[in-house]
PDB file of C-alpha atoms in Angstrom:
ATOM      1  CA  GLY A   1      87.324 120.292  45.422  1.00 76.00           C
ATOM      2  CA  GLU A   2      83.807 121.063  44.272  1.00 82.00           C
ATOM      3  CA  ASN A   3      82.003 118.667  41.945  1.00 90.00           C
ATOM      4  CA  VAL A   4      78.838 119.733  40.116  1.00 95.00           C
ATOM      5  CA  GLU A   5      76.632 117.178  38.374  1.00 96.00           C
ATOM      6  CA  GLN A   6      73.971 118.297  35.915  1.00 97.00           C
ATOM      7  CA  HIS A   7      71.058 116.349  34.422  1.00 97.00           C
ATOM      8  CA  PRO A   8      69.789 115.724  31.849  1.00 97.00           C
ATOM      9  CA  SER A   9      72.501 116.229  29.242  1.00 96.00           C
ATOM     10  CA  THR A  10      69.866 116.738  26.521  1.00 97.00           C
ATOM     11  CA  LEU A  11      66.240 117.752  26.797  1.00 98.00           C
ATOM     12  CA  SER A  12      63.595 118.116  24.085  1.00 98.00           C
ATOM     13  CA  VAL A  13      60.266 119.750  24.856  1.00 97.00           C
ATOM     14  CA  GLN A  14      57.328 120.975  22.833  1.00 97.00           C
ATOM     15  CA  GLU A  15      56.881 124.714  22.598  1.00 97.00           C
ATOM     16  CA  GLY A  16      54.757 125.874  25.519  1.00 97.00           C
ATOM     17  CA  ASP A  17      55.770 123.028  27.814  1.00 97.00           C
ATOM     18  CA  SER A  18      57.998 123.389  30.873  1.00 98.00           C
ATOM     19  CA  ALA A  19      61.647 122.366  31.131  1.00 98.00           C
ATOM     20  CA  VAL A  20      63.495 121.436  34.304  1.00 98.00           C
ATOM     21  CA  ILE A  21      67.260 121.050  34.674  1.00 98.00           C
ATOM     22  CA  LYS A  22      68.769 119.736  37.892  1.00 98.00           C
ATOM     23  CA  CYS A  23      72.196 120.127  39.466  1.00 98.00           C
ATOM     24  CA  THR A  24      73.851 118.759  42.581  1.00 97.00           C
ATOM     25  CA  TYR A  25      77.006 120.025  44.229  1.00 96.00           C
ATOM     26  CA  SER A  26      79.374 118.545  46.769  1.00 94.00           C
ATOM     27  CA  ASP A  27      81.037 121.441  48.618  1.00 90.00           C
ATOM     28  CA  SER A  28      78.895 122.795  51.440  1.00 89.00           C
ATOM     29  CA  ALA A  29      80.985 126.001  51.316  1.00 87.00           C
ATOM     30  CA  SER A  30      79.463 126.889  47.925  1.00 90.00           C
ATOM     31  CA  ASN A  31      77.182 129.852  48.431  1.00 89.00           C
ATOM     32  CA  TYR A  32      76.327 131.288  45.035  1.00 91.00           C
ATOM     33  CA  PHE A  33      74.657 129.404  42.185  1.00 94.00           C
ATOM     34  CA  PRO A  34      74.399 131.090  38.771  1.00 94.00           C
ATOM     35  CA  TRP A  35      72.830 129.671  35.633  1.00 97.00           C
ATOM     36  CA  TYR A  36      74.211 130.498  32.202  1.00 96.00           C
ATOM     37  CA  LYS A  37      72.669 130.151  28.751  1.00 97.00           C
ATOM     38  CA  GLN A  38      74.934 129.584  25.774  1.00 97.00           C
ATOM     39  CA  GLU A  39      73.466 129.882  22.298  1.00 96.00           C
ATOM     40  CA  LEU A  40      75.244 128.187  19.419  1.00 93.00           C
ATOM     41  CA  GLY A  41      78.553 129.892  18.680  1.00 92.00           C
ATOM     42  CA  LYS A  42      78.041 132.523  21.374  1.00 95.00           C
ATOM     43  CA  ARG A  43      79.385 133.235  24.834  1.00 96.00           C
ATOM     44  CA  PRO A  44      77.725 131.966  28.042  1.00 96.00           C
ATOM     45  CA  GLN A  45      75.455 134.613  29.546  1.00 95.00           C
ATOM     46  CA  LEU A  46      73.943 134.755  33.006  1.00 94.00           C
ATOM     47  CA  ILE A  47      70.175 134.260  33.046  1.00 96.00           C
ATOM     48  CA  ILE A  48      69.442 133.892  36.749  1.00 95.00           C
ATOM     49  CA  ASP A  49      71.296 133.274  39.996  1.00 93.00           C
ATOM     50  CA  ILE A  50      70.541 132.393  43.588  1.00 93.00           C
ATOM     51  CA  ARG A  51      72.449 132.852  46.818  1.00 89.00           C
ATOM     52  CA  SER A  52      72.556 130.313  49.607  1.00 83.00           C
ATOM     53  CA  ASN A  53      70.343 132.348  51.930  1.00 83.00           C
ATOM     54  CA  VAL A  54      67.421 132.134  49.483  1.00 81.00           C
ATOM     55  CA  GLY A  55      65.304 129.095  48.579  1.00 90.00           C
ATOM     56  CA  GLU A  56      63.678 130.275  45.362  1.00 94.00           C
ATOM     57  CA  LYS A  57      63.973 133.085  42.861  1.00 94.00           C
ATOM     58  CA  LYS A  58      61.798 133.936  39.865  1.00 96.00           C
ATOM     59  CA  ASP A  59      62.280 136.117  36.833  1.00 94.00           C
ATOM     60  CA  GLN A  60      59.346 136.012  34.402  1.00 95.00           C
ATOM     61  CA  ARG A  61      59.358 132.517  32.835  1.00 97.00           C
ATOM     62  CA  ILE A  62      62.512 131.400  34.630  1.00 98.00           C
ATOM     63  CA  ALA A  63      62.814 130.221  38.222  1.00 97.00           C
ATOM     64  CA  VAL A  64      65.571 128.638  40.264  1.00 97.00           C
ATOM     65  CA  THR A  65      65.187 126.653  43.481  1.00 97.00           C
ATOM     66  CA  LEU A  66      67.890 125.742  45.972  1.00 96.00           C
ATOM     67  CA  ASN A  67      67.880 123.025  48.613  1.00 95.00           C
ATOM     68  CA  LYS A  68      71.014 123.579  50.704  1.00 92.00           C
ATOM     69  CA  THR A  69      70.450 120.547  52.900  1.00 93.00           C
ATOM     70  CA  ALA A  70      70.285 118.197  49.928  1.00 94.00           C
ATOM     71  CA  LYS A  71      72.866 120.246  47.999  1.00 95.00           C
ATOM     72  CA  HIS A  72      70.824 120.536  44.857  1.00 95.00           C
ATOM     73  CA  PHE A  73      69.393 123.339  42.776  1.00 97.00           C
ATOM     74  CA  SER A  74      67.163 123.408  39.728  1.00 98.00           C
ATOM     75  CA  LEU A  75      66.264 125.640  36.810  1.00 98.00           C
ATOM     76  CA  HIS A  76      62.638 125.795  35.702  1.00 98.00           C
ATOM     77  CA  ILE A  77      61.579 127.339  32.395  1.00 98.00           C
ATOM     78  CA  THR A  78      57.842 127.658  31.820  1.00 97.00           C
ATOM     79  CA  GLU A  79      56.003 128.280  28.532  1.00 97.00           C
ATOM     80  CA  THR A  80      59.127 127.424  26.550  1.00 98.00           C
ATOM     81  CA  GLN A  81      59.747 129.164  23.247  1.00 97.00           C
ATOM     82  CA  PRO A  82      62.026 128.193  20.331  1.00 96.00           C
ATOM     83  CA  GLU A  83      64.456 130.957  21.345  1.00 96.00           C
ATOM     84  CA  ASP A  84      64.999 129.116  24.647  1.00 97.00           C
ATOM     85  CA  SER A  85      66.879 126.450  22.652  1.00 98.00           C
ATOM     86  CA  ALA A  86      70.497 126.577  23.863  1.00 97.00           C
ATOM     87  CA  VAL A  87      72.965 124.872  26.192  1.00 97.00           C
ATOM     88  CA  TYR A  88      72.345 125.695  29.850  1.00 98.00           C
ATOM     89  CA  PHE A  89      75.058 125.491  32.502  1.00 97.00           C
ATOM     90  CA  CYS A  90      74.650 125.506  36.226  1.00 97.00           C
ATOM     91  CA  ALA A  91      77.556 126.536  38.410  1.00 94.00           C
ATOM     92  CA  ALA A  92      78.524 126.517  42.063  1.00 93.00           C
ATOM     93  CA  VAL A  93      80.739 129.250  43.468  1.00 89.00           C
ATOM     94  CA  SER A  94      82.693 129.154  46.690  1.00 81.00           C
ATOM     95  CA  GLY A  95      85.369 131.206  48.343  1.00 69.00           C
ATOM     96  CA  GLY A  96      85.957 134.917  48.474  1.00 63.00           C
ATOM     97  CA  TYR A  97      87.513 134.946  45.017  1.00 61.00           C
ATOM     98  CA  GLN A  98      84.827 132.874  43.363  1.00 66.00           C
ATOM     99  CA  LYS A  99      86.140 129.468  42.582  1.00 78.00           C
ATOM    100  CA  VAL A 100      83.557 128.591  39.933  1.00 86.00           C
ATOM    101  CA  THR A 101      82.737 124.997  39.040  1.00 89.00           C
ATOM    102  CA  PHE A 102      80.411 124.472  36.098  1.00 93.00           C
ATOM    103  CA  GLY A 103      78.049 121.602  35.484  1.00 95.00           C
ATOM    104  CA  THR A 104      78.433 119.600  32.286  1.00 95.00           C
ATOM    105  CA  GLY A 105      75.665 121.442  30.456  1.00 96.00           C
ATOM    106  CA  THR A 106      72.164 120.603  29.206  1.00 97.00           C
ATOM    107  CA  LYS A 107      71.285 121.012  25.565  1.00 97.00           C
ATOM    108  CA  LEU A 108      67.673 122.171  25.470  1.00 98.00           C
ATOM    109  CA  GLN A 109      65.719 121.902  22.253  1.00 98.00           C
ATOM    110  CA  VAL A 110      62.282 123.499  22.061  1.00 97.00           C
ATOM    111  CA  ILE A 111      60.281 122.035  19.197  1.00 96.00           C
ATOM    112  CA  PRO A 112      57.841 124.476  17.554  1.00 94.00           C
TER     113      PRO A 112
ATOM    114  CA  ASP B   1      81.795 149.647  24.218  1.00 62.00           C
ATOM    115  CA  THR B   2      82.313 145.872  24.440  1.00 70.00           C
ATOM    116  CA  ALA B   3      82.535 144.744  28.075  1.00 92.00           C
ATOM    117  CA  VAL B   4      84.995 141.846  27.660  1.00 96.00           C
ATOM    118  CA  SER B   5      86.932 141.536  24.434  1.00 96.00           C
ATOM    119  CA  GLN B   6      89.316 138.873  23.204  1.00 97.00           C
ATOM    120  CA  THR B   7      91.711 138.725  20.277  1.00 96.00           C
ATOM    121  CA  PRO B   8      91.985 136.913  18.031  1.00 97.00           C
ATOM    122  CA  LYS B   9      88.546 135.442  17.476  1.00 96.00           C
ATOM    123  CA  TYR B  10      89.928 132.551  15.446  1.00 97.00           C
ATOM    124  CA  LEU B  11      93.362 130.991  15.597  1.00 97.00           C
ATOM    125  CA  VAL B  12      94.521 128.208  13.288  1.00 97.00           C
ATOM    126  CA  THR B  13      98.077 127.042  13.803  1.00 97.00           C
ATOM    127  CA  GLN B  14     100.453 124.110  13.454  1.00 97.00           C
ATOM    128  CA  MET B  15     101.436 121.740  16.239  1.00 97.00           C
ATOM    129  CA  GLY B  16     104.513 122.897  18.102  1.00 97.00           C
ATOM    130  CA  ASN B  17     103.904 126.609  17.566  1.00 97.00           C
ATOM    131  CA  ASP B  18     103.596 129.205  20.338  1.00 97.00           C
ATOM    132  CA  LYS B  19     100.564 131.506  20.386  1.00 97.00           C
ATOM    133  CA  SER B  20      98.969 134.157  22.583  1.00 97.00           C
ATOM    134  CA  ILE B  21      95.386 135.201  23.221  1.00 98.00           C
ATOM    135  CA  LYS B  22      94.635 138.637  24.645  1.00 97.00           C
ATOM    136  CA  CYS B  23      91.746 139.687  26.853  1.00 97.00           C
ATOM    137  CA  GLU B  24      90.619 143.098  28.022  1.00 97.00           C
ATOM    138  CA  GLN B  25      87.682 144.201  30.146  1.00 96.00           C
ATOM    139  CA  ASN B  26      86.390 147.743  30.607  1.00 95.00           C
ATOM    140  CA  LEU B  27      83.956 146.951  33.426  1.00 93.00           C
ATOM    141  CA  GLY B  28      86.296 147.876  36.254  1.00 92.00           C
ATOM    142  CA  HIS B  29      86.140 144.319  37.593  1.00 91.00           C
ATOM    143  CA  ASP B  30      88.784 143.028  39.971  1.00 88.00           C
ATOM    144  CA  THR B  31      88.851 139.395  38.897  1.00 90.00           C
ATOM    145  CA  MET B  32      89.547 137.832  35.510  1.00 92.00           C
ATOM    146  CA  TYR B  33      89.481 134.215  34.361  1.00 93.00           C
ATOM    147  CA  TRP B  34      90.454 131.898  31.557  1.00 95.00           C
ATOM    148  CA  TYR B  35      88.192 128.957  30.692  1.00 95.00           C
ATOM    149  CA  LYS B  36      88.587 126.158  28.182  1.00 95.00           C
ATOM    150  CA  GLN B  37      85.502 124.758  26.451  1.00 96.00           C
ATOM    151  CA  ASP B  38      86.135 121.491  24.654  1.00 92.00           C
ATOM    152  CA  SER B  39      84.192 119.888  21.798  1.00 89.00           C
ATOM    153  CA  LYS B  40      81.724 118.360  24.278  1.00 87.00           C
ATOM    154  CA  LYS B  41      80.969 121.878  25.571  1.00 87.00           C
ATOM    155  CA  PHE B  42      82.500 121.246  29.011  1.00 91.00           C
ATOM    156  CA  LEU B  43      83.549 124.555  30.569  1.00 91.00           C
ATOM    157  CA  LYS B  44      86.648 124.206  32.712  1.00 90.00           C
ATOM    158  CA  ILE B  45      88.337 126.972  34.660  1.00 90.00           C
ATOM    159  CA  MET B  46      92.058 127.279  33.980  1.00 92.00           C
ATOM    160  CA  PHE B  47      93.231 130.397  35.803  1.00 91.00           C
ATOM    161  CA  SER B  48      91.909 133.287  37.812  1.00 89.00           C
ATOM    162  CA  TYR B  49      93.559 136.596  38.675  1.00 89.00           C
ATOM    163  CA  ASN B  50      92.458 139.145  41.237  1.00 86.00           C
ATOM    164  CA  ASN B  51      94.050 142.578  40.930  1.00 84.00           C
ATOM    165  CA  LYS B  52      96.897 141.129  38.853  1.00 83.00           C
ATOM    166  CA  GLU B  53      97.565 138.346  41.356  1.00 85.00           C
ATOM    167  CA  LEU B  54      97.119 134.676  40.444  1.00 86.00           C
ATOM    168  CA  ILE B  55      94.547 133.141  42.788  1.00 82.00           C
ATOM    169  CA  ILE B  56      93.333 130.043  40.954  1.00 79.00           C
ATOM    170  CA  ASN B  57      95.635 127.792  39.003  1.00 77.00           C
ATOM    171  CA  GLU B  58      93.924 124.570  38.046  1.00 79.00           C
ATOM    172  CA  THR B  59      95.702 121.465  36.819  1.00 79.00           C
ATOM    173  CA  VAL B  60      96.812 122.839  33.499  1.00 88.00           C
ATOM    174  CA  PRO B  61     100.005 121.898  31.590  1.00 90.00           C
ATOM    175  CA  ASN B  62     102.757 124.407  32.277  1.00 91.00           C
ATOM    176  CA  ARG B  63     102.811 125.121  28.529  1.00 95.00           C
ATOM    177  CA  PHE B  64      99.964 127.492  29.415  1.00 95.00           C
ATOM    178  CA  SER B  65     101.106 130.698  31.069  1.00 94.00           C
ATOM    179  CA  PRO B  66      98.765 133.541  31.967  1.00 94.00           C
ATOM    180  CA  LYS B  67      99.941 137.097  32.397  1.00 93.00           C
ATOM    181  CA  SER B  68      98.081 140.059  33.862  1.00 93.00           C
ATOM    182  CA  PRO B  69      99.880 143.372  33.180  1.00 92.00           C
ATOM    183  CA  ASP B  70      97.066 145.247  34.938  1.00 92.00           C
ATOM    184  CA  LYS B  71      93.656 144.398  36.323  1.00 90.00           C
ATOM    185  CA  ALA B  72      91.929 145.166  33.013  1.00 94.00           C
ATOM    186  CA  HIS B  73      94.012 142.701  30.997  1.00 96.00           C
ATOM    187  CA  LEU B  74      94.650 138.978  31.203  1.00 96.00           C
ATOM    188  CA  ASN B  75      96.585 137.297  28.423  1.00 96.00           C
ATOM    189  CA  LEU B  76      97.181 133.613  27.802  1.00 97.00           C
ATOM    190  CA  HIS B  77     100.343 132.318  26.199  1.00 97.00           C
ATOM    191  CA  ILE B  78     100.550 128.734  24.996  1.00 96.00           C
ATOM    192  CA  ASN B  79     103.865 127.080  24.139  1.00 96.00           C
ATOM    193  CA  SER B  80     104.411 124.023  21.961  1.00 97.00           C
ATOM    194  CA  LEU B  81     100.780 123.686  20.921  1.00 97.00           C
ATOM    195  CA  GLU B  82      99.314 120.175  20.778  1.00 96.00           C
ATOM    196  CA  LEU B  83      96.292 118.765  18.947  1.00 96.00           C
ATOM    197  CA  GLY B  84      94.428 118.416  22.261  1.00 94.00           C
ATOM    198  CA  ASP B  85      94.684 122.157  22.837  1.00 96.00           C
ATOM    199  CA  SER B  86      92.070 122.707  20.132  1.00 97.00           C
ATOM    200  CA  ALA B  87      89.076 124.241  21.901  1.00 96.00           C
ATOM    201  CA  VAL B  88      87.284 127.513  22.509  1.00 97.00           C
ATOM    202  CA  TYR B  89      89.018 129.652  25.125  1.00 98.00           C
ATOM    203  CA  PHE B  90      86.847 132.120  27.012  1.00 97.00           C
ATOM    204  CA  CYS B  91      88.054 135.006  29.068  1.00 97.00           C
ATOM    205  CA  ALA B  92      85.687 136.302  31.770  1.00 95.00           C
ATOM    206  CA  SER B  93      85.650 138.958  34.451  1.00 93.00           C
ATOM    207  CA  SER B  94      83.647 139.596  37.603  1.00 89.00           C
ATOM    208  CA  ARG B  95      83.363 141.773  40.643  1.00 83.00           C
ATOM    209  CA  THR B  96      84.041 139.596  43.656  1.00 67.00           C
ATOM    210  CA  ARG B  97      81.058 137.401  44.502  1.00 60.00           C
ATOM    211  CA  GLU B  98      79.032 138.377  41.441  1.00 69.00           C
ATOM    212  CA  ASP B  99      78.293 136.801  38.121  1.00 79.00           C
ATOM    213  CA  GLN B 100      80.845 136.531  35.364  1.00 87.00           C
ATOM    214  CA  TYR B 101      80.890 138.364  32.069  1.00 93.00           C
ATOM    215  CA  PHE B 102      82.359 136.264  29.310  1.00 95.00           C
ATOM    216  CA  GLY B 103      84.281 137.409  26.277  1.00 96.00           C
ATOM    217  CA  PRO B 104      83.245 136.219  22.784  1.00 96.00           C
ATOM    218  CA  GLY B 105      85.717 133.320  22.854  1.00 97.00           C
ATOM    219  CA  THR B 106      88.774 132.418  20.802  1.00 98.00           C
ATOM    220  CA  ARG B 107      88.387 129.346  18.623  1.00 97.00           C
ATOM    221  CA  LEU B 108      91.777 127.625  18.523  1.00 97.00           C
ATOM    222  CA  LEU B 109      92.426 124.881  16.001  1.00 97.00           C
ATOM    223  CA  VAL B 110      95.752 123.075  16.113  1.00 97.00           C
ATOM    224  CA  LEU B 111      96.627 121.137  12.953  1.00 96.00           C
TER     225      LEU B 111
END
């Protein structure tokens, strides 16, 4: 089955700096890679996603890159703000009915 | 007009009891899921249903039994609760091949 590794498990950055979270996956059949943000006590919510036919996607301060050959994908947050503090999960999705495997999560702390 | 709702939000119960968690989505999605999030925040898929049919059944004790009366509802029944079942249980739904919408979670504490 799919195995998704996520690093780092915790990340502290100064407000305004960039944050990068990296994930690797094992199943070459995975073709959809969403990223979720989970604030304390809340539900995970999608922030950005990328499909396997695309190498990079940007949405304002958030970008995701995908390297299919190396089987890794990354989340980049620029100009971090305190409200970016949360746990971030990557995921890899394969199969017609979306077998979703989540990474282990990264707790991001943005220090004002 | 909540997209994915779960009841109850909190559940505190004794070991050995049987309990149910209900989930409903009004998004018209075909696929629904149950996830378990433990104290270390790991999110693990438990079950997935597509149009009322079980399609993903991960290695979960058979004390856990999902039931989907229709494609808008997916309930989770747990028999003989154990201490290790304490976690947050999230229901989610999706259209095939799209992102998932999570419910607010049910915080289960087994004493």
